Short mmCIF file of C-alpha atoms in Angstrom, two decimals:
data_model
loop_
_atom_site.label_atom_id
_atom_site.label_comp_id
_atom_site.label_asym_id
_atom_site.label_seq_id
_atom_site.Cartn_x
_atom_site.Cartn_y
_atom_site.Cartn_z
CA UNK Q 1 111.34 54.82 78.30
CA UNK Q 2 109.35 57.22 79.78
CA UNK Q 3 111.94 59.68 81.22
CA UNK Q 4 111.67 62.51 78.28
CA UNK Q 5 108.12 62.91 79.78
CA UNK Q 6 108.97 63.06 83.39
CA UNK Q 7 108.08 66.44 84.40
CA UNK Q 8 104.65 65.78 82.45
CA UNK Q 9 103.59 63.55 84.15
CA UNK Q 10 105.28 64.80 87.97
CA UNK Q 11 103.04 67.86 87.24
CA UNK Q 12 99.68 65.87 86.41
CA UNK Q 13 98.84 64.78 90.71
CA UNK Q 14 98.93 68.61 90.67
CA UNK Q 15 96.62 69.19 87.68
CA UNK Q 16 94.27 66.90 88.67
CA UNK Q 17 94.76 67.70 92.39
CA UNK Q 18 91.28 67.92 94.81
CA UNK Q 19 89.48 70.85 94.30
CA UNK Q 20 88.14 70.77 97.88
CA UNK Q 21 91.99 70.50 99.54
CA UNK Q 22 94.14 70.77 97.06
CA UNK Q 23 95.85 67.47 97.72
CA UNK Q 24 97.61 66.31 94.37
CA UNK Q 25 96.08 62.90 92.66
CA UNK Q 26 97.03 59.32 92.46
CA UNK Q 27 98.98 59.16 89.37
CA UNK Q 28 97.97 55.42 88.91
CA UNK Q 29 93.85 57.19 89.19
CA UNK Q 30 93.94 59.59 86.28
CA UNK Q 31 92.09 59.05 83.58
CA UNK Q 32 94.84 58.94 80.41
CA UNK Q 33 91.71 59.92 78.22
CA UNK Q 34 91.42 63.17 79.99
CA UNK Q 35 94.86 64.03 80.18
CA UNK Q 36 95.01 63.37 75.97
CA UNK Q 37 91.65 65.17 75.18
CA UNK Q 38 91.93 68.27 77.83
CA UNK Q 39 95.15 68.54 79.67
CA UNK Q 40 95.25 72.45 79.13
CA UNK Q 41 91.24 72.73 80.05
CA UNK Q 42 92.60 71.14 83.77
CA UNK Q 43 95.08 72.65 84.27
CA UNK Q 44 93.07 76.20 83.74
CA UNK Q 45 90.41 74.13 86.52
CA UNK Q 46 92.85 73.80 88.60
CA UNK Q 47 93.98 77.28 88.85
CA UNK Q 48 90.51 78.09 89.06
CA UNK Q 49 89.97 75.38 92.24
CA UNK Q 50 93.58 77.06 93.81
CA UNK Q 51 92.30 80.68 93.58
CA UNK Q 52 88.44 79.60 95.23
CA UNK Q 53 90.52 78.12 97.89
CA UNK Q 54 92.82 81.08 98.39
CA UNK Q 55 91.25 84.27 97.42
CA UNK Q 56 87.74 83.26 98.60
CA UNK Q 57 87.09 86.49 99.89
CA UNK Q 58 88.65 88.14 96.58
CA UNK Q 59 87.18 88.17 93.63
CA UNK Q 60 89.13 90.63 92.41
CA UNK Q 61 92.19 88.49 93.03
CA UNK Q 62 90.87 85.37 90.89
CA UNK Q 63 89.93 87.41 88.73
CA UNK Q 64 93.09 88.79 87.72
CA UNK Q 65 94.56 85.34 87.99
CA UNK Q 66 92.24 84.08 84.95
CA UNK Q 67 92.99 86.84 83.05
CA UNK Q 68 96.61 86.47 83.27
CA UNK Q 69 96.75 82.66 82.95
CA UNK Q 70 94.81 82.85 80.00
CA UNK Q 71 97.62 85.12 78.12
CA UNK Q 72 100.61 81.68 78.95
CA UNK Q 73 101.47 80.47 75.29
CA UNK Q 74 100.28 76.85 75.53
CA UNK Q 75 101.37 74.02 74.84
CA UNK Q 76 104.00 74.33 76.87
CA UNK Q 77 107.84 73.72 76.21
CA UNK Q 78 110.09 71.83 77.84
CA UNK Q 79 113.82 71.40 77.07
CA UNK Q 80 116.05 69.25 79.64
CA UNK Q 81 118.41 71.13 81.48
CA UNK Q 82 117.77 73.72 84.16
CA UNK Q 83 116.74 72.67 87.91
CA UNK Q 84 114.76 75.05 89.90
CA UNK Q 85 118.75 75.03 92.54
CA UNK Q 86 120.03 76.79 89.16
CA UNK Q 87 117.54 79.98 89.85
CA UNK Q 88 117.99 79.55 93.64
CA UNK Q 89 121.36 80.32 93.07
CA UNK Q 90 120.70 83.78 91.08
CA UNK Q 91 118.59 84.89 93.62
CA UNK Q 92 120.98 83.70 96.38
CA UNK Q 93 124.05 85.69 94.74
CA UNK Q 94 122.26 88.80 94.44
CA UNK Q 95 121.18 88.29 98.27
CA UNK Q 96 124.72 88.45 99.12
CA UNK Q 97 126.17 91.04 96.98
CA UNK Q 98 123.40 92.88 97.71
CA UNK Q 99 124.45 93.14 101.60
CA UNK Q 100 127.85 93.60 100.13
CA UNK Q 101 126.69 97.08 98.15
CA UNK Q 102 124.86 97.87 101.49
CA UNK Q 103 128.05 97.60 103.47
CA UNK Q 104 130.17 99.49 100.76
CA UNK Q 105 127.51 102.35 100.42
CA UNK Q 106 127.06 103.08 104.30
CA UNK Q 107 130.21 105.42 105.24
CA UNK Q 108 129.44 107.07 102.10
CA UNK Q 109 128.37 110.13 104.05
CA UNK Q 110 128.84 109.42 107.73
CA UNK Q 111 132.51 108.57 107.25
CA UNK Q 112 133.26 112.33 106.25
CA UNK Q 113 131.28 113.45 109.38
CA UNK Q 114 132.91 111.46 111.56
CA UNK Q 115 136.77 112.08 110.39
CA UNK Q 116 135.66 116.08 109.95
CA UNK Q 117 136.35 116.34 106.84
CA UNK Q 118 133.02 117.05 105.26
CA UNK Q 119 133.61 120.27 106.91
CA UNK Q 120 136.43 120.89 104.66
CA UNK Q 121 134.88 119.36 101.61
CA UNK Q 122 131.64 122.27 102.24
CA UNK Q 123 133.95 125.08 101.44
CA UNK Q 124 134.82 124.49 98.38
CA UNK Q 125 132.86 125.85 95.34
CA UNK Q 126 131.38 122.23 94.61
CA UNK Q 127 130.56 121.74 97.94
CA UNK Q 128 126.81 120.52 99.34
CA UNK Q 129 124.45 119.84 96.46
CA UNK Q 130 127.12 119.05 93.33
CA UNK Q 131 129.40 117.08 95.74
CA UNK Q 132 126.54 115.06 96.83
CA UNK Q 133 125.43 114.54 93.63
CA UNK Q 134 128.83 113.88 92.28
CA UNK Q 135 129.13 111.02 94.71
CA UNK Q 136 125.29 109.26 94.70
CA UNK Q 137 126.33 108.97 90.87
CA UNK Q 138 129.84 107.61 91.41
CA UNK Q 139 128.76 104.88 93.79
CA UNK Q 140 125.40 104.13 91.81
CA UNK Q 141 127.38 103.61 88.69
CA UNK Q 142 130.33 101.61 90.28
CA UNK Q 143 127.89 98.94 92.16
CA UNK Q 144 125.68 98.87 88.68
CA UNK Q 145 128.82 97.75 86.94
CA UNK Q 146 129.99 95.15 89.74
CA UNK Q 147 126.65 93.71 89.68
CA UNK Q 148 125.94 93.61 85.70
CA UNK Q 149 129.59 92.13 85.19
CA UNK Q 150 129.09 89.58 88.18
CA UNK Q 151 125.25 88.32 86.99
CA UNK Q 152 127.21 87.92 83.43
CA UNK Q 153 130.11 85.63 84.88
CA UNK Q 154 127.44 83.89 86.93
CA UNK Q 155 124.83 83.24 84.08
CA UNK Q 156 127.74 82.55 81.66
CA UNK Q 157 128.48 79.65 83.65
CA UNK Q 158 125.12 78.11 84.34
CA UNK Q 159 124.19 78.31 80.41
CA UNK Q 160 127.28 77.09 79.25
CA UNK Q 161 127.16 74.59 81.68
CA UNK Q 162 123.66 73.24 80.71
CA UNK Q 163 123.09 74.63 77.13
CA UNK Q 164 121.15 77.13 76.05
CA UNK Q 165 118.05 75.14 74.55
CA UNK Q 166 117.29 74.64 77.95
CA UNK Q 167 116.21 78.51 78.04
CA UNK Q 168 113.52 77.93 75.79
CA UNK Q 169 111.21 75.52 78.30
CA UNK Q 170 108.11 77.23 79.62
CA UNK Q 171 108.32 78.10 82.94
CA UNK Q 172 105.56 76.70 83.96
CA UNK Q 173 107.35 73.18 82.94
CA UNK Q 174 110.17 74.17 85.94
CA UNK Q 175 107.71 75.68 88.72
CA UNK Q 176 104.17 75.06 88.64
CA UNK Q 177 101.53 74.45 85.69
CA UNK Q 178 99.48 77.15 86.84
CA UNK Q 179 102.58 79.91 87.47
CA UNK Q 180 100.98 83.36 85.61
CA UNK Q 181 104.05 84.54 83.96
CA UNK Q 182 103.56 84.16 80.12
CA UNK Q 183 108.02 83.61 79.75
CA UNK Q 184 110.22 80.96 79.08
CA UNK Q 185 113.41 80.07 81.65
CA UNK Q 186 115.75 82.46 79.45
CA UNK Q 187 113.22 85.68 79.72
CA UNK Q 188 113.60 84.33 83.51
CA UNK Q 189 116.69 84.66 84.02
CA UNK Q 190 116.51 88.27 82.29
CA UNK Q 191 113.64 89.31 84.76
CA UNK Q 192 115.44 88.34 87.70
CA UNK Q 193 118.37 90.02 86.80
CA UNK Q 194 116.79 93.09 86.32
CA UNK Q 195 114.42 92.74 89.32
CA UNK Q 196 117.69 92.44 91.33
CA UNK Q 197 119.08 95.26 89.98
CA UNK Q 198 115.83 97.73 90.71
CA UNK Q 199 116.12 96.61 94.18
CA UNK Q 200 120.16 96.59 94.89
CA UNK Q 201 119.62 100.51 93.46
CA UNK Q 202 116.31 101.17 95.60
CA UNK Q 203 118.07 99.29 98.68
CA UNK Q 204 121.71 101.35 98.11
CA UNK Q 205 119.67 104.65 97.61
CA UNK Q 206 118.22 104.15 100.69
CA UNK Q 207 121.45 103.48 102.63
CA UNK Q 208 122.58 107.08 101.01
CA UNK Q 209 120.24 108.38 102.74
CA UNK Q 210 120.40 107.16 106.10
CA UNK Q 211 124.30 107.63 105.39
CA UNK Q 212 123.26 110.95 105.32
CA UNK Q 213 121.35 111.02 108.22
CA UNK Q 214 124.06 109.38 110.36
CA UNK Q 215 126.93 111.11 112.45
CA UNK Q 216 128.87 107.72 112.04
CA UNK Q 217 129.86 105.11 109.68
CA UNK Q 218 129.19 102.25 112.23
CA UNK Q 219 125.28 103.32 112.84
CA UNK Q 220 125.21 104.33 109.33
CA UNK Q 221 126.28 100.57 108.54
CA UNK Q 222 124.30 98.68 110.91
CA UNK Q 223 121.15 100.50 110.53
CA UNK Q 224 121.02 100.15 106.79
CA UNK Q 225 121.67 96.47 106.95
CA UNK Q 226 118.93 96.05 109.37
CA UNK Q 227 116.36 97.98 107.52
CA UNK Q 228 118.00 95.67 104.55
CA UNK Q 229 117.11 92.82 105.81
CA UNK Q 230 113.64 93.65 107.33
CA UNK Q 231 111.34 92.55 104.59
CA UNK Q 232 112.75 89.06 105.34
CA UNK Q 233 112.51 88.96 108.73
CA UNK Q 234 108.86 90.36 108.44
CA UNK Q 235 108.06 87.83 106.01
CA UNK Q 236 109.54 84.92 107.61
CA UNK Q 237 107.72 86.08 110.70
CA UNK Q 238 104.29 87.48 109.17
CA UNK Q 239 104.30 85.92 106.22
CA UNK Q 240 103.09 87.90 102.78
CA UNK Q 241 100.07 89.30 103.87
CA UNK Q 242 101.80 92.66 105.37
CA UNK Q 243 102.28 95.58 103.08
CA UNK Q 244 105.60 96.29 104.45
CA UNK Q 245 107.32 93.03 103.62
CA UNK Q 246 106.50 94.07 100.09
CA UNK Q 247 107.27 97.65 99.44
CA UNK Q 248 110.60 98.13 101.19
CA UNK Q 249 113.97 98.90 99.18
CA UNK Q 250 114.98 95.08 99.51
CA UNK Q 251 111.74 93.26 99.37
CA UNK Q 252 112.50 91.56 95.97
CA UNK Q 253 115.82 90.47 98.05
CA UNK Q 254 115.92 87.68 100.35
CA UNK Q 255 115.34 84.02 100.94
CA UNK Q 256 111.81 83.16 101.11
CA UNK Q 257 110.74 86.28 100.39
CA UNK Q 258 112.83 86.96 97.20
CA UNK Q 259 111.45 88.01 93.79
CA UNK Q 260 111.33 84.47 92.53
CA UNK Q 261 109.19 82.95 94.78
CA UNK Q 262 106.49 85.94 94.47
CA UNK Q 263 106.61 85.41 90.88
CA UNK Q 264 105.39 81.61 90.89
CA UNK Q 265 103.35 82.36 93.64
CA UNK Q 266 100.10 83.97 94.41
CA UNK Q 267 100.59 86.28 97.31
CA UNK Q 268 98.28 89.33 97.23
CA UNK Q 269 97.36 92.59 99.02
CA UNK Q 270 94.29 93.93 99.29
CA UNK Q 271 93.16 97.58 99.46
CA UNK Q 272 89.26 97.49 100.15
CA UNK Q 273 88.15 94.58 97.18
CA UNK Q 274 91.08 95.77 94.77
CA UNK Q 275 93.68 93.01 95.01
CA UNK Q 276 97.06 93.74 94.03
CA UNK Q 277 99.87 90.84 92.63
CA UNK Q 278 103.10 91.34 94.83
CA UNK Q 279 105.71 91.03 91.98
CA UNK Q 280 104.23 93.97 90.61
CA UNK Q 281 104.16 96.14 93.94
CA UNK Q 282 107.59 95.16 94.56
CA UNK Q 283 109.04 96.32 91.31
CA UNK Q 284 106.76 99.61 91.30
CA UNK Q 285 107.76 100.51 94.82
CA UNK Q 286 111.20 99.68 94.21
CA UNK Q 287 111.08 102.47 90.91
CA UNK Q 288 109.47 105.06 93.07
CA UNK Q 289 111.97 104.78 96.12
CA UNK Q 290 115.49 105.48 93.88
CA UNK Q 291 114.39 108.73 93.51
CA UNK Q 292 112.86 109.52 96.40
CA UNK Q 293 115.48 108.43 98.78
CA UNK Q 294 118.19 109.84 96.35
CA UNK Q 295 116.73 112.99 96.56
CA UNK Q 296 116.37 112.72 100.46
CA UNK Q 297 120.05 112.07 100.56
CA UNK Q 298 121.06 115.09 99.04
CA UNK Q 299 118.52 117.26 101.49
CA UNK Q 300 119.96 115.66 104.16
CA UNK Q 301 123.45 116.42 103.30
CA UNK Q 302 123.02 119.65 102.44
CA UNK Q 303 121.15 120.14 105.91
CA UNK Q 304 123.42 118.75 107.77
CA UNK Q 305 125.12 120.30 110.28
CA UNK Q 306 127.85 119.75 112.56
CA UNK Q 307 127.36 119.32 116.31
#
């Protein structure tokens, strides 16, 4: 009888969780008054308790975390359906065609150096600047079309699979009751697509560019799928307190360290007593470094010279 209001009561150890450790409650100890006269009014304590033992140090931080929390439509909806595997799985396919687009972008540039033919390709009246232009565009809009048509096929098949209704449950009903994000599992879904997509282009940009740089395809490949892979190895090993984890090309690509799991978290980084979310950093970082590194590409090209 009670398995429509499951995930209710799975999230209320959290909601009524120590303040002092954080340790979720007894279900069997909470008070079913409470829960029926201020569920919402707990679950905003809790957040608060989380945040004192987290950001102690950060005002700033909580703060912003109140603020935020305070914007989630309430009461919350919830629609059976969805897992949490289902949004794994987005984030896992655009981790590997992401490395894919890395591999496929690398010779770009250092291929033509290496056969000689670049040399060739110079000559000609579209040479340097409109031939590197020319191909930055081709391969930007050939891996934006792979990668809209293949999150399509793949979200296709998970919403067919469980329904669509599903879409409309809060996402604090899948996660956490005290995620930030004011969005339902369908806006989701449309965030992480687009997340992806700002950092495949910010990650393939900067393999142009080091493409660019390099005399051959192979160093042009392995370096780019190195520096690709970075912000996971840093977080994995540093965890999300180091800037550079967060405002690489890739950083809203990985495992643990993939835009997801920033969004329903509460990593921050701090300059002086300003606290900054990292969703936020990784998005804005990502927007600033497809132009940047595109337009490094095409200086390097048109720089380069042969040996």
């Amino acid at each position: 009888m009670n398995l429509p209001i499951r995930p209710l009561l799975d999230r209320l150890p959290e909601a009524f969780a120590d303040p002092d450790t954080g340790i979720g409650a007894d279900l069997m100890e909470i008070d079913p008054d409470v829960v029926e006269q201020s569920l919402y009014e707990q679950f905003a304590s809790h957040l608060n308790d989380i945040m004192n033992l987290e950001q102690e140090d950060y005002p700033s931080a909580k703060e912003f975390a109140t603020e935020k929390y305070s914007e989630v439509d309430k009461p919350f909806q919830l629609y059976p359906g969805l897992s949490r595997d289902a949004f794994d799985y987005i984030e896992l396919y655009i981790f590997i065609l992401s490395i894919l687009c890395v591999a496929i972008a690398a010779p770009t540039f250092a291929n033509e150096y290496q056969t000689g033919s670049d040399s060739i390709m110079r000559c000609t009246k579209n040479g340097r600047v409109k031939f590197a232009v020319t191909r930055i565009l081709a391969a930007g809009c050939i891996f934006v079309v792979v990668f809209i048509l293949g999150m399509v096929i793949h979200l296709s098949i998970i919403n067919l699979a469980f329904g669509t209704e599903c879409l409309k449950t809060s996402f604090q009903m899948l996660f956490s009751i005290i995620n930030l994000p004011n969005i339902n599992l369908g806006q989701l879904q449309v965030i992480l697509v687009l997340a992806g997509l700002l950092s495949i282009l910010a990650s393939i940009s900067c393999t142009l560019f080091l493409s660019a740089k390099c005399r051959d395809s192979l160093s042009s490949l392995l370096i780019s799928l190195a520096v690709m892979l970075l912000p996971t190895i840093i977080y994995t090993a540093l965890g999300s307190s180091v800037w550079l984890s967060t405002i690489l090309p890739s950083s809203g690509i990985g495992l643990q360290n993939n835009f997801l799991y920033q969004l329903y978290g509460f990593n921050f980084l701090y300059v002086g007593d300003m606290s900054f979310w990292t969703p936020y950093i990784i998005l804005i970082s990502a927007a600033i470094e497809i132009p940047v590194f595109v337009f490094l590409a095409i200086r390097s090209y048109c720089k380069h010279r042969v040996a």
